[in-house]
Coordinates of C-alpha atoms in Angstrom, one line a residue:
X53 CA -0.7 -10.6 82.5
X54 CA 2.4 -13.0 82.3
X55 CA 2.4 -16.8 82.1
X56 CA 5.0 -19.1 83.7
X57 CA 7.3 -20.8 81.2
X58 CA 6.5 -24.5 81.4
X59 CA 9.7 -25.7 79.7
X60 CA 11.9 -25.8 82.8
X61 CA 9.3 -27.8 84.9
X62 CA 9.2 -30.6 82.3
X63 CA 13.0 -30.4 81.6
X64 CA 13.7 -31.1 85.3
X65 CA 11.5 -34.2 85.2
X66 CA 13.3 -35.4 82.0
X67 CA 16.8 -34.9 83.5
X68 CA 15.8 -36.8 86.7
X69 CA 14.3 -39.7 84.6
X70 CA 17.3 -39.7 82.3
X71 CA 19.7 -40.1 85.2
X72 CA 17.7 -42.9 86.6
X73 CA 17.5 -44.6 83.2
X74 CA 21.3 -44.4 82.7
X75 CA 21.7 -46.3 85.9
X76 CA 19.3 -49.0 84.8
X77 CA 21.0 -49.1 81.4
X78 CA 24.4 -49.6 83.0
X79 CA 23.1 -52.4 85.2
X80 CA 21.4 -54.0 82.3
X81 CA 24.6 -53.9 80.3
X82 CA 26.5 -55.6 83.2
X83 CA 23.9 -58.4 83.4
X84 CA 23.9 -58.8 79.7
X85 CA 27.7 -59.1 79.5
X86 CA 27.6 -61.8 82.2
X87 CA 25.1 -63.8 80.1
X88 CA 27.0 -63.2 76.8
X89 CA 30.2 -64.3 78.5
X90 CA 28.9 -67.7 79.2
X91 CA 28.7 -67.1 83.0
X92 CA 26.3 -69.5 84.7
X93 CA 23.2 -67.4 85.4
X94 CA 21.2 -68.3 88.5
X95 CA 17.5 -67.8 88.8
X96 CA 17.9 -64.6 90.8
X97 CA 20.2 -63.0 88.3
X98 CA 17.8 -63.9 85.5
X99 CA 14.9 -62.4 87.3
X100 CA 17.0 -59.2 87.9
X101 CA 17.9 -59.1 84.2
X102 CA 14.2 -59.4 83.2
X103 CA 13.1 -56.8 85.8
X104 CA 15.8 -54.4 84.7
X105 CA 14.9 -54.9 81.0
X106 CA 11.2 -54.1 81.8
X107 CA 12.0 -51.1 84.0
X108 CA 14.4 -49.8 81.4
X109 CA 11.8 -50.0 78.6
X110 CA 9.1 -48.3 80.7
X111 CA 11.6 -45.5 81.6
X112 CA 12.5 -44.9 78.0
X113 CA 8.8 -44.7 77.0
X114 CA 8.2 -42.2 79.8
X115 CA 11.1 -40.0 78.7
X116 CA 9.7 -40.1 75.1
X117 CA 6.4 -38.8 76.4
X118 CA 8.1 -36.0 78.4
X119 CA 10.0 -35.0 75.3
X120 CA 6.8 -34.7 73.4
X121 CA 5.6 -32.4 76.2
X122 CA 8.7 -30.3 75.8
X123 CA 8.1 -29.9 72.1
X124 CA 4.6 -28.7 72.9
X125 CA 6.0 -26.1 75.4
X126 CA 8.2 -24.8 72.6
X127 CA 5.1 -24.4 70.4
X128 CA 3.3 -22.6 73.2
X129 CA 6.3 -20.2 73.7
X130 CA 6.4 -19.5 70.0
X131 CA 2.7 -18.5 70.0
X132 CA 3.2 -16.1 72.9
X133 CA 6.8 -14.6 72.5
X134 CA 5.9 -11.3 74.1
X135 CA 4.6 -12.9 77.2
X136 CA 7.5 -15.3 77.7
X137 CA 10.2 -12.9 76.4
X138 CA 12.3 -15.7 74.8
X139 CA 14.6 -15.1 71.9
X140 CA 15.5 -17.4 69.0
X141 CA 18.8 -18.5 70.6
X142 CA 17.0 -19.8 73.7
X143 CA 14.5 -21.7 71.5
X144 CA 17.4 -23.2 69.5
X145 CA 19.1 -24.3 72.7
X146 CA 15.9 -26.0 73.8
X147 CA 15.5 -27.8 70.6
X148 CA 19.2 -29.0 70.8
X149 CA 18.5 -30.5 74.2
X150 CA 15.5 -32.3 73.0
X151 CA 17.3 -33.7 70.0
X152 CA 20.3 -34.9 72.0
X153 CA 18.0 -36.6 74.5
X154 CA 16.1 -38.3 71.7
X155 CA 19.3 -39.6 70.2
X156 CA 20.4 -41.1 73.6
X157 CA 17.0 -42.7 74.1
X158 CA 17.0 -44.1 70.6
X159 CA 20.5 -45.6 71.1
X160 CA 19.3 -47.4 74.3
X161 CA 16.2 -48.7 72.6
X162 CA 18.1 -50.0 69.6
X163 CA 20.5 -51.9 71.9
X164 CA 17.5 -53.5 73.7
X165 CA 15.7 -54.4 70.5
X166 CA 18.9 -55.8 68.9
X167 CA 19.5 -58.1 71.9
X168 CA 15.9 -59.3 71.7
X169 CA 16.1 -60.0 68.0
X170 CA 19.3 -62.0 68.4
X171 CA 17.7 -64.2 71.0
X172 CA 14.7 -64.8 68.7
X173 CA 17.0 -65.7 65.8
X174 CA 19.1 -68.1 67.9
X175 CA 16.0 -69.8 69.2
X176 CA 14.8 -70.4 65.6
X177 CA 18.2 -71.8 64.5
X178 CA 18.1 -74.7 67.0
X179 CA 18.3 -78.0 65.0
X180 CA 16.2 -81.1 65.6
X181 CA 17.7 -84.1 67.3
X182 CA 17.3 -86.3 64.2
X183 CA 18.9 -83.7 61.9
X184 CA 22.6 -84.5 61.1
X185 CA 24.8 -81.5 61.8
X186 CA 28.4 -81.1 60.6
X187 CA 31.0 -81.0 63.4
X188 CA 32.2 -77.6 62.1
X189 CA 28.7 -76.1 62.2
X190 CA 28.2 -73.3 64.9
X191 CA 25.0 -75.1 65.9
X192 CA 27.1 -78.1 67.0
X193 CA 29.2 -75.9 69.2
X194 CA 26.8 -73.7 71.3
X195 CA 29.7 -72.2 73.3
X196 CA 30.7 -70.2 70.2
X197 CA 27.3 -68.5 69.7
X198 CA 27.5 -64.7 69.8
X199 CA 25.2 -61.7 70.5
X200 CA 23.9 -62.9 73.8
X201 CA 22.7 -66.3 72.6
X202 CA 25.0 -68.5 74.8
X203 CA 22.4 -69.1 77.5
X204 CA 19.7 -70.0 75.0
X205 CA 22.0 -72.4 73.2
X206 CA 23.0 -74.0 76.5
X207 CA 19.3 -74.5 77.4
X208 CA 18.6 -76.2 74.1
X209 CA 21.6 -78.6 74.6
X210 CA 20.3 -79.4 78.0
X211 CA 16.7 -80.2 76.8
X212 CA 16.9 -83.6 78.6
X213 CA 17.6 -81.9 81.9
X214 CA 14.7 -81.7 84.4
X215 CA 15.3 -78.0 84.9
X216 CA 14.7 -77.2 81.2
X217 CA 10.9 -77.4 81.5
X218 CA 11.0 -75.1 84.6
X219 CA 13.1 -72.6 82.7
X220 CA 10.8 -72.7 79.7
X221 CA 7.7 -72.1 81.9
X222 CA 9.5 -69.3 83.7
X223 CA 10.4 -67.6 80.4
X224 CA 6.8 -68.0 79.2
X225 CA 5.5 -66.4 82.3
X226 CA 8.0 -63.5 81.9
X227 CA 6.9 -63.0 78.3
X228 CA 3.3 -63.0 79.4
X229 CA 4.0 -60.4 82.1
X230 CA 5.9 -58.2 79.6
X231 CA 2.9 -58.4 77.2
X232 CA 0.5 -57.3 79.9
X233 CA 2.8 -54.5 80.9
X234 CA 3.0 -53.4 77.2
X235 CA -0.8 -53.3 77.1
X236 CA -0.9 -51.3 80.3
X237 CA 1.6 -48.9 78.9
X238 CA -0.5 -48.5 75.8
X239 CA -3.5 -47.6 78.0
X240 CA -1.5 -45.1 79.9
X241 CA -0.3 -43.6 76.6
X242 CA -4.0 -43.2 75.5
X243 CA -4.8 -41.6 78.8
X244 CA -1.9 -39.2 78.5
X245 CA -3.1 -38.2 75.0
X246 CA -6.5 -37.4 76.5
X247 CA -4.9 -35.3 79.2
X248 CA -2.8 -33.5 76.6
X249 CA -5.9 -32.6 74.7
X250 CA -7.5 -31.3 77.9
X251 CA -4.4 -29.3 78.7
X252 CA -4.5 -27.7 75.2
X253 CA -8.1 -26.7 75.7
X254 CA -7.4 -25.3 79.1
X255 CA -4.5 -23.3 77.7
X256 CA -6.7 -21.9 75.0
X257 CA -9.4 -20.9 77.5
X258 CA -6.7 -19.3 79.7
X259 CA -5.4 -17.3 76.7
X260 CA -9.0 -16.1 75.9
X261 CA -9.6 -15.1 79.5
X262 CA -6.3 -13.2 79.4
X263 CA -7.4 -11.3 76.4
X264 CA -10.8 -10.5 78.0
X265 CA -9.0 -9.3 81.2
X266 CA -6.8 -7.0 79.1
X267 CA -9.8 -5.5 77.4
X268 CA -11.6 -5.1 80.7
X269 CA -8.5 -3.3 82.1
X270 CA -8.5 -0.9 79.1
X271 CA -12.2 -0.2 79.7
X272 CA -11.5 0.5 83.4
X273 CA -8.7 2.9 82.5
X274 CA -11.0 4.8 80.1
X275 CA -13.8 4.9 82.7
X276 CA -11.4 6.2 85.3
X277 CA -10.2 8.9 83.0
X278 CA -13.7 10.0 82.3
X279 CA -14.5 10.1 86.0
X280 CA -11.5 12.3 86.7
X281 CA -12.5 14.8 84.0
X282 CA -16.0 14.9 85.4
X283 CA -14.8 15.5 88.9
X284 CA -12.5 18.3 87.7
X285 CA -15.4 20.1 86.0
X286 CA -17.5 19.8 89.1
X287 CA -14.7 21.3 91.2
X288 CA -14.4 24.2 88.8
X289 CA -18.2 24.9 89.0
X290 CA -18.1 24.8 92.8
X291 CA -15.2 27.2 92.9
X292 CA -17.0 29.6 90.6
X293 CA -20.2 29.5 92.7
X294 CA -18.2 30.2 95.9
X295 CA -16.5 33.2 94.3
X296 CA -19.9 34.7 93.3
X297 CA -21.3 34.4 96.9
X298 CA -18.2 36.2 98.3
X299 CA -18.7 39.1 95.9
X300 CA -22.4 39.3 96.7
X301 CA -21.6 39.5 100.4
X302 CA -19.0 42.2 99.9
X303 CA -21.5 44.2 97.8
X304 CA -24.2 43.9 100.5
X305 CA -21.9 45.0 103.2
X306 CA -20.7 48.0 101.1
X307 CA -24.3 49.1 100.6
X308 CA -25.0 48.9 104.3
X309 CA -21.9 50.9 105.1
X310 CA -22.9 53.6 102.6
X311 CA -26.3 53.9 104.2
X312 CA -24.8 54.3 107.7
X313 CA -22.5 57.0 106.5
X314 CA -25.3 59.0 104.8
X315 CA -27.4 58.7 107.9
X316 CA -24.6 59.9 110.1
X317 CA -24.1 63.1 108.0
X318 CA -27.8 63.8 107.7
X319 CA -28.5 63.5 111.4

């Protein structure tokens, strides 16, 4: 009884998700460069940046879960090498694919986290209105702020503008939405863990049933062999009994023939 190698099924899903994530990452980088370059960002562009950021984080988490599944498939194959017929070179190639994908995902996540940290630091460095600032200080010149903080510095300098409150409310709503999405993702991760445990139990039961079927097959083979031996013996007995009847008939006919000959000569 053979089992289908589950590695390639999960690998195809990872490759598709990775290609989609690369497109999101490229678009996110373009929007981020526009913001860092001091380009005036309209509301639609800002919404697109936030949406792309959220989708990119979700995609990266999904890929990480799929990579965990791939590692589990390697463990399954290692436990059943005879059934899957996979050598050490193939296993090494699979581990290399997983490691390279992990490095790419890690690089994307570090870039996302770095940008988020820079924004938080810039927001904390905004001076009060009553605090004197030297003309040479970078806080006095928001157009020189680096690491994607240009937009946030510009919003601080325009605190007296009527649009600043709207922007702040919009940002707060976006942060709340992202927090809710993080909670939902945590719940999904918990559900995925439960499903993984169930799949492990099902896999163990399938292996046990496979062993039982193998034992049953051996018993059937032994029973069939015994039946064939018994039938062979019965055939031999039947053949012997038929031979005895033939000889008895020949003897009887010979006796009758002898009696007829004797009577013929006597009479």
